[in-house]
Coordinates of C-alpha atoms and ligand atoms in Angstrom, one line a residue:
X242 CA 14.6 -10.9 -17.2
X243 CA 11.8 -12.7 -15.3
X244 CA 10.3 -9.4 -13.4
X245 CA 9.4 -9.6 -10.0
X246 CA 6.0 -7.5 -10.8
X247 CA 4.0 -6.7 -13.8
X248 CA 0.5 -5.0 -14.8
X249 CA -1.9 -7.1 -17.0
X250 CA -3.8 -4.5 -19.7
X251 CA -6.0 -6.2 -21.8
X252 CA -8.1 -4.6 -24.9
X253 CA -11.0 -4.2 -22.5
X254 CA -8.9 -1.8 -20.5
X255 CA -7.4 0.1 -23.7
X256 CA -11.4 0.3 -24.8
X257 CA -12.4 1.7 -21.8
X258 CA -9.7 4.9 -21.9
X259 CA -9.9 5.1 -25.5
X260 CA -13.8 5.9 -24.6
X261 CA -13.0 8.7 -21.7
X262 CA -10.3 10.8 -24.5
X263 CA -12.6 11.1 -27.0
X264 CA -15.5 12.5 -24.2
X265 CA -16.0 16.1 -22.6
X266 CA -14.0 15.1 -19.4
X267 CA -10.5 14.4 -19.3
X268 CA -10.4 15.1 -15.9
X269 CA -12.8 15.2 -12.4
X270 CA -15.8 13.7 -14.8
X271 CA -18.2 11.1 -14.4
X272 CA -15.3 8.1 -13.9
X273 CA -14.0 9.7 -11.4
X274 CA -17.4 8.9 -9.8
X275 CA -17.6 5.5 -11.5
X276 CA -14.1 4.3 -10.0
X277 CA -14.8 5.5 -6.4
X278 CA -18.2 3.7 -6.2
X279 CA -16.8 0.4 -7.4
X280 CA -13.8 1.2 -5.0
X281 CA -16.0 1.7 -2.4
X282 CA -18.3 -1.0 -2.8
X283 CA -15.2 -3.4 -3.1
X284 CA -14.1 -2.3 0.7
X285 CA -17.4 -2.4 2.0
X286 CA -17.1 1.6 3.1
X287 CA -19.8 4.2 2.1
X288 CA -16.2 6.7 0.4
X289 CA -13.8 6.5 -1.5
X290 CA -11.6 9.1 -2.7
X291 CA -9.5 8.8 -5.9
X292 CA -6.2 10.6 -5.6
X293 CA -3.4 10.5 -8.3
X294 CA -1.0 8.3 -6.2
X295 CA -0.7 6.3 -3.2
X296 CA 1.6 8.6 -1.7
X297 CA -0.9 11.7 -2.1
X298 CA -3.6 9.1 -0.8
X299 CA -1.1 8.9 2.5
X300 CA -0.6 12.8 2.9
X301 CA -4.6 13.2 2.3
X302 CA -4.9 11.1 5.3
X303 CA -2.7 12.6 7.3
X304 CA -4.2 16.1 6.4
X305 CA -8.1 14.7 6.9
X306 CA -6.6 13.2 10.5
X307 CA -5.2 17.5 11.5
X308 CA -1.6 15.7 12.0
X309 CA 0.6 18.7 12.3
X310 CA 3.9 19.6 14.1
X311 CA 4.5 17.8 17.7
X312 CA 2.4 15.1 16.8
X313 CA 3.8 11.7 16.6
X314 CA 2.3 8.8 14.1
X315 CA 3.6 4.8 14.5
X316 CA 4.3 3.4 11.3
X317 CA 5.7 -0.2 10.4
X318 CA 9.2 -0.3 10.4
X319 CA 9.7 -2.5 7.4
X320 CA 8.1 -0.3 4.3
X321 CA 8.3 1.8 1.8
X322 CA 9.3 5.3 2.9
X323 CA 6.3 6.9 1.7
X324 CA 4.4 5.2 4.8
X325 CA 6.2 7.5 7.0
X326 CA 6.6 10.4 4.3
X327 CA 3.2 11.4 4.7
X328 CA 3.6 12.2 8.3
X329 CA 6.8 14.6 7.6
X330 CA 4.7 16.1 4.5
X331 CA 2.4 17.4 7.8
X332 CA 4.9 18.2 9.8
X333 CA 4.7 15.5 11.9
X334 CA 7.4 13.0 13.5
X335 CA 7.0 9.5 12.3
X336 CA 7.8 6.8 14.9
X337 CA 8.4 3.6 13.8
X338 CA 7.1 0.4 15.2
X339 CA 9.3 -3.5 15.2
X340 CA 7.5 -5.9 13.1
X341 CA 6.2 -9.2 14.3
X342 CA 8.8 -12.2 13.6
X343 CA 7.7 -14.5 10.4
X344 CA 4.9 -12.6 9.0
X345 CA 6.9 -9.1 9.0
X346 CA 3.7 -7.5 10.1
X347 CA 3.9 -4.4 12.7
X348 CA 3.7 -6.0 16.1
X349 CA 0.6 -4.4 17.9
X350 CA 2.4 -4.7 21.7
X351 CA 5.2 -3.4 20.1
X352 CA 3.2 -0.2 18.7
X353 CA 1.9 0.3 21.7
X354 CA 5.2 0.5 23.8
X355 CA 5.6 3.2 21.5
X356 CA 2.8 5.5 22.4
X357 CA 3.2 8.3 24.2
X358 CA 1.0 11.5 25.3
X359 CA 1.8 12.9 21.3
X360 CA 0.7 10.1 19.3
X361 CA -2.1 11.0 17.3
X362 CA -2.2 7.6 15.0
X363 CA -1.1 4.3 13.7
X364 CA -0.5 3.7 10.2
X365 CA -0.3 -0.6 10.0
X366 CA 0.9 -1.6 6.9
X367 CA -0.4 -4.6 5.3
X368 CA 3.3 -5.6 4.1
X369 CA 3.3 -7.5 1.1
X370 CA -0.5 -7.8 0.8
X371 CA -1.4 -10.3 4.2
X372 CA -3.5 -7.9 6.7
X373 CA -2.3 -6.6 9.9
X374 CA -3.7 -7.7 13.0
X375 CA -6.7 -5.3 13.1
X376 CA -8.8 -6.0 15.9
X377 CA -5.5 -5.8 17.8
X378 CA -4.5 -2.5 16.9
X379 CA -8.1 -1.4 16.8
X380 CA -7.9 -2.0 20.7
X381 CA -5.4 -0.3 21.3
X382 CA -6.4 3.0 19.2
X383 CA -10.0 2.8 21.1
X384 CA -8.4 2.8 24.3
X385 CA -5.4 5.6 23.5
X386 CA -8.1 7.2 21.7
X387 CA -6.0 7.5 18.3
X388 CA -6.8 7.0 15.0
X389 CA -6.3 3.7 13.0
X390 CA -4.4 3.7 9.2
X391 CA -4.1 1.2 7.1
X392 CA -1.5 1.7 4.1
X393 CA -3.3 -0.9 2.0
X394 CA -1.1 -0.3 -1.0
X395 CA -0.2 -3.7 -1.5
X396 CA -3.4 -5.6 -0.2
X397 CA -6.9 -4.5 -1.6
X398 CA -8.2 -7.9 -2.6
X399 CA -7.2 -9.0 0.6
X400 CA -9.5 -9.9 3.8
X401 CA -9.4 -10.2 7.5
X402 CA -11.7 -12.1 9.3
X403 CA -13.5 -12.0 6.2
X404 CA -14.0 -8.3 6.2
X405 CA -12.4 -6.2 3.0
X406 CA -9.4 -4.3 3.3
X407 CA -11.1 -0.8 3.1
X408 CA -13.1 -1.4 6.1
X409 CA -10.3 -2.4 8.4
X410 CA -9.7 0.8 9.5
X411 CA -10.7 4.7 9.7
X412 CA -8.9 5.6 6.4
X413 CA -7.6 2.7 4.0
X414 CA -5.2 3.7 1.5
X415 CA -4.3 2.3 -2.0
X416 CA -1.9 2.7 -4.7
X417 CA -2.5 1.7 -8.1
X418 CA 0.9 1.8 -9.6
X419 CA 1.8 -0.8 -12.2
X420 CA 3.1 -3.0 -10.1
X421 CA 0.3 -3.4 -7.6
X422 CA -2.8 -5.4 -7.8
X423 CA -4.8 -2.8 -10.1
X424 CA -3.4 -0.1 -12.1
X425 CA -4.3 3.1 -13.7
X426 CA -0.6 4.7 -14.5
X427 CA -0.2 6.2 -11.2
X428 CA -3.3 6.8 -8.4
X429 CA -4.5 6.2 -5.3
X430 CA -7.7 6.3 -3.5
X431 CA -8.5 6.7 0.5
X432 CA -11.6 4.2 1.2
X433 CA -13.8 5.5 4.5
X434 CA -16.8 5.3 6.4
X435 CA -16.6 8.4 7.9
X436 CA -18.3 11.8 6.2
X437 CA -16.1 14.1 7.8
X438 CA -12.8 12.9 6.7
X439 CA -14.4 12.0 3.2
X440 CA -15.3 15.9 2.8
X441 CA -11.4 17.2 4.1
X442 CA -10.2 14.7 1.6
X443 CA -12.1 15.6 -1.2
X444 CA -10.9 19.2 -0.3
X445 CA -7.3 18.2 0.2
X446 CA -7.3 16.8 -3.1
X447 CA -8.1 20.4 -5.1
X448 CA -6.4 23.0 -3.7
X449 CA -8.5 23.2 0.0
X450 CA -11.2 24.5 -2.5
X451 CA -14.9 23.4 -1.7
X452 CA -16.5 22.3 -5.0
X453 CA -15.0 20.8 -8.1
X454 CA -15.2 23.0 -11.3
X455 CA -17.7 20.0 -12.7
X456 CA -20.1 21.1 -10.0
X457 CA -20.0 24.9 -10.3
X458 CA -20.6 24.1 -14.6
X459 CA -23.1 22.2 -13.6
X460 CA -24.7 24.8 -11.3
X461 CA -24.0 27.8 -13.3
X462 CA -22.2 29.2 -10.4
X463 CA -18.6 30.5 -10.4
X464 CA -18.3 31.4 -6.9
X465 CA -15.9 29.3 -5.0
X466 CA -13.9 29.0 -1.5
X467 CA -10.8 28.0 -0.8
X468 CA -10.8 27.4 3.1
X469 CA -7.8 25.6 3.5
X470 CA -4.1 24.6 1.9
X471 CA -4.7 21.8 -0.4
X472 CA -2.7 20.4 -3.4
X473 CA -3.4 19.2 -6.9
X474 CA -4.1 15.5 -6.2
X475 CA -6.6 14.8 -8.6
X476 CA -6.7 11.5 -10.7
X477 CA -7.4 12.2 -14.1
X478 CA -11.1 10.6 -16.3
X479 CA -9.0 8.2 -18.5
X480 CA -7.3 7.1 -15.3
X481 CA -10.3 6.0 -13.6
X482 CA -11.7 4.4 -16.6
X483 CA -8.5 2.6 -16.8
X484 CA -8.9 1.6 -13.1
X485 CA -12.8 0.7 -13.2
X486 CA -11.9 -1.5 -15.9
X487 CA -9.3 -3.4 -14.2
X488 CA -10.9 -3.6 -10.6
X489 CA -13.4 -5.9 -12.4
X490 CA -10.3 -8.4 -12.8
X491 CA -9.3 -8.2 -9.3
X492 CA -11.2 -11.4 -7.5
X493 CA -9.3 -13.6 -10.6
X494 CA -5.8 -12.0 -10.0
X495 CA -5.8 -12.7 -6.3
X496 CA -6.6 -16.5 -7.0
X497 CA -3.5 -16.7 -9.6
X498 CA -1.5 -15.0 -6.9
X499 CA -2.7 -17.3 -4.4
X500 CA -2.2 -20.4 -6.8
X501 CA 1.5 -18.7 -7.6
X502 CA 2.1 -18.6 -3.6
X503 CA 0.8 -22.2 -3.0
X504 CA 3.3 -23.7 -6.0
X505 CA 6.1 -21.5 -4.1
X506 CA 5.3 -23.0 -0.7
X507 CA 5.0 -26.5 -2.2
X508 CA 8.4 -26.2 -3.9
X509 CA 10.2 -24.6 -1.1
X510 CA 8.5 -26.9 1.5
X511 CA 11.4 -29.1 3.5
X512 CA 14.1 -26.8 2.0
X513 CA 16.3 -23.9 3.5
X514 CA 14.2 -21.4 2.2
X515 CA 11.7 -20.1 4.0
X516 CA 8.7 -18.0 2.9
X517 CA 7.0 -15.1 4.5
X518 CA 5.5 -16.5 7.5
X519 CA 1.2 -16.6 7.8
X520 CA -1.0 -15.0 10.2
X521 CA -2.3 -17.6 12.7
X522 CA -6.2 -15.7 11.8
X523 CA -8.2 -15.9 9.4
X524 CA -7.4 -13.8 6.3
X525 CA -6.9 -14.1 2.8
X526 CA -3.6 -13.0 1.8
X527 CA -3.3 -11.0 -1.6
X528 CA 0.2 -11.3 -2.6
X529 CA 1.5 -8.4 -4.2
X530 CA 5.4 -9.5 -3.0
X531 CA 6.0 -13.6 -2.5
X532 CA 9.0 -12.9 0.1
X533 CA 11.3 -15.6 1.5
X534 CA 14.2 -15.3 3.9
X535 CA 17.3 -17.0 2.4
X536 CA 20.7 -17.2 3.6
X537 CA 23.8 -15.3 1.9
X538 CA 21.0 -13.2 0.8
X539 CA 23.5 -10.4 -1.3
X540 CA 25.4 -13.4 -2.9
X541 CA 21.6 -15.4 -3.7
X542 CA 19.9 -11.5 -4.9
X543 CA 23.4 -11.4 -7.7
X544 CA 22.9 -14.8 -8.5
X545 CA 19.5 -14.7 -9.4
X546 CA 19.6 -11.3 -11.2
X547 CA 22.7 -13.4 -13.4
X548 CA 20.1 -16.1 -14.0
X549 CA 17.4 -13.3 -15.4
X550 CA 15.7 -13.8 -12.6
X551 CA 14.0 -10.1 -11.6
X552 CA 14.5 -10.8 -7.7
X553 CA 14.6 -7.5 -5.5
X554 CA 14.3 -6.6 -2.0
X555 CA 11.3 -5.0 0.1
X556 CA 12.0 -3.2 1.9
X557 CA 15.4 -1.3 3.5
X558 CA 13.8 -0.5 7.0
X559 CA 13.0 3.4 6.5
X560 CA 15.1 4.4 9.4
X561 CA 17.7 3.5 7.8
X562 CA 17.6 5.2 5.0
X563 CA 20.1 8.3 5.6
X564 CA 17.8 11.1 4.9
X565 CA 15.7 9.6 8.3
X566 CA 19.2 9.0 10.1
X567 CA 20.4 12.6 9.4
X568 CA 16.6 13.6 11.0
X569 CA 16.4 11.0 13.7
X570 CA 19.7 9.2 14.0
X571 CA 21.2 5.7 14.5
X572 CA 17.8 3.7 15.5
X573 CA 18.4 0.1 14.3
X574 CA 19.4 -0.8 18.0
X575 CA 15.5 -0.2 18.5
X576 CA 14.3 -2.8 15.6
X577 CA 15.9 -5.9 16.2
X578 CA 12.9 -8.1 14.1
X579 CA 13.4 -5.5 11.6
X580 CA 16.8 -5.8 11.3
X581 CA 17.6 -9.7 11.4
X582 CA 14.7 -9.8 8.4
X583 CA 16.3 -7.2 6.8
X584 CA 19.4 -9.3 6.0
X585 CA 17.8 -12.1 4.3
X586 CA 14.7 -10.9 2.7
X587 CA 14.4 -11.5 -1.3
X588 CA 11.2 -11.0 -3.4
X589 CA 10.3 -13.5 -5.6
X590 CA 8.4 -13.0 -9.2
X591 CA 4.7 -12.7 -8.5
X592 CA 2.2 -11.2 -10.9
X593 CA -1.0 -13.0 -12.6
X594 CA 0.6 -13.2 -16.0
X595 CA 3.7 -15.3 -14.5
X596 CA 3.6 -18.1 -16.5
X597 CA 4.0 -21.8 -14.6
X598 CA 7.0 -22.3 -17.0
X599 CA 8.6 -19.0 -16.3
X600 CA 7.7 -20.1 -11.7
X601 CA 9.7 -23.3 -12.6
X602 CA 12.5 -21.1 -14.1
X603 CA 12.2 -19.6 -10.6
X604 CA 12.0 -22.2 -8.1
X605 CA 14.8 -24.3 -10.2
X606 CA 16.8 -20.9 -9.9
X607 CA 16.4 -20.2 -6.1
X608 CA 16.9 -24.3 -5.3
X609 CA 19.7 -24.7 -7.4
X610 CA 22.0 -22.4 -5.2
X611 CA 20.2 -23.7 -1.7
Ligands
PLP858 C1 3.4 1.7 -3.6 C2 3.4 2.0 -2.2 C3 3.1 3.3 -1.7 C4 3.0 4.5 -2.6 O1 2.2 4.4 -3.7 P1 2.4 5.3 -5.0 O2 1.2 5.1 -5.8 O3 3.6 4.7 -5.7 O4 2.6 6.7 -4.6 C5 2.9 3.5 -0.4 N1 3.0 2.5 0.5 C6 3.4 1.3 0.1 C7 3.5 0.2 1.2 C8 3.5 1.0 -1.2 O5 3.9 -0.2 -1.6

């Protein structure tokens, strides 16, 4: 089976943890450090925060933002759940926002029907790697004074009006998962330019508490405070050097994706399929999914699977997933962009090691039955 994602380790990355086990830290030690700077510097923000998911990168946000119960937070309808997860985590209500025909984007006029006297933020998602329309929705969180989100889990890499994602917003979040972009097992990290929220996070991530036990060793000191609920989010030394390591690669991956997309659109130019649409500004697109709209989608997703072709679809709309239903009921009367992509969305193999022979095995594949 052709999969539709993959990680690439190479002996430079294996070298690089091998290093960290055999060294003092295992955990909360100098790659810690290491990672965030180069994760920093890579989004062009003064923080960043390494977390041991993308999902506990989410929740810190939501946390470092206060989000708590009556507050509402818009979230792009078409996603994986853990966009909208974090705001239950605080208590929050999630309210989801349509998408923007083509691109699959959330629509920013749409998001801001949505708004109401409660809503405290919007989390954009940059859905399969292209970015939101950010100076959009930064207008309107300037002028409905809310904060701005982006779940960046499948586009660091990526750029928007040639600024990083990491800068796009007040808190950028990434996941480094095998299948996205970079890996270090699982983790996260929350990139921002602002102190304040850099400090809750950094809290957030160990227990509310307000040094690390590296720092009071360091000090001599055992006194500590913990001023506030946190969790154990922390990221682990190997981890990071696993994730410095990789990050270097990051600039060549994007072009292979990029090449893999433009053979995609080539092939599938003039045909009835038809490929996520692009933004009309500019950006550069990082492709962590290659997702096209086909017809008989169920039939084409069993087809391809037969052919060992690892196809899969992102993503079911989170409201309707039932646990969301049971909480908020029936609410795909309210999405109708979500809903008509829904039914013919299929993601294609794309991940730097995909050979050009195993992308013909593909696009013969998904031609064949179109
Ligand atoms: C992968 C992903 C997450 C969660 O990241 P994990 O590291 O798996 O916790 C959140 N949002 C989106 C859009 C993702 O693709």
């Amino acid at each position: 089976m052709i999969p539709y994602g993959r990680q690439t380790i190479d002996h430079s990355d294996i070298a690089a943890v091998d290093a960290v086990l055999a060294s003092d830290w295992l955990t909360t030690g100098p790659n810690v450090d290491a990672f965030e700077k180069a994760l920093a510097k890579t989004g062009g923000v003064q923080d960043a925060v390494a977390v041991s998911s993308g999902t506990a990168a989410l929740h810190a946000a939501m946390a470092a933002l206060g989000i708590g119960p009556g507050d509402e937070v818009i979230v792009s309808a078409i996603t994986f759940a853990a966009s909208s997860n974090c705001v239950l985590y605080q208590k929050g209500t999630p309210v989801f926002a349509d998408v923007q025909e083509g691109t699959l984007l959330i629509d920013p006029a749409d998001a801001e029907r949505r708004i109401t006297p409660k809503t405290k933020a919007i989390i954009a998602v940059d859905y399969a790697g292209q970015p939101c329309d950010y100076d959009a929705l930064r207008e309107i969180a300037d002028e409905h004074r809310l904060a701005l989100v982006s779940d960046a889990c499948h586009s660091i890499g990526s750029s928007y009006k040639g600024r990083p994602a990491g800068s796009l917003a007040d808190m950028t979040c990434f996941s480094f998962h095998p299948v996205k972009h970079i890996t270090t097992g699982e983790g996260g990290a929350i990139l921002t330019d602002n102190e304040e929220y850099a400090c809750r996070l950094r809290r957030f991530r160990n227990h509310g508490i307000n040094t690390t036990a590296r720092q009071r060793e360091e000090n001599g000191a055992w006194y500590y405070e913990m001023t506030e609920l946190g969790f154990n989010y922390r990221i682990t030394d190997f981890q990071c050097a696993l994730g410095t390591s990789q990050l270097k690669k990051l600039d060549g991956w994007i072009a292979r994706r990029n090449e893999i997309a433009r053979q995609y659109g080539k092939a599938f130019f003039n045909t009835p399929i038809c490929p996520q649409g692009r933004a009309s500004y500019d950006h550069v697109h990082a492709y962590h999914l290659y997702v096209i709209c086909i017809k008989d989608r169920d039939n084409q997703f069993r087809r391809l699977r037969m052919a060992g072709i690892g196809v899969n679809v992102h993503y079911i709309p989170v409201y309707r997933h039932p646990f969301y239903q049971k909480q908020f009921g029936d609410q795909t009367q309210k999405y109708p962009v979500a809903e008509k992509a829904f039914q013919s969305i299929i993601s294609l193999p794309m991940y730097p090691g995909l050979s050009n022979e195993a992308q013909n095995t593909v696009i013969q594949s998904v031609l064949h039955g179109n």
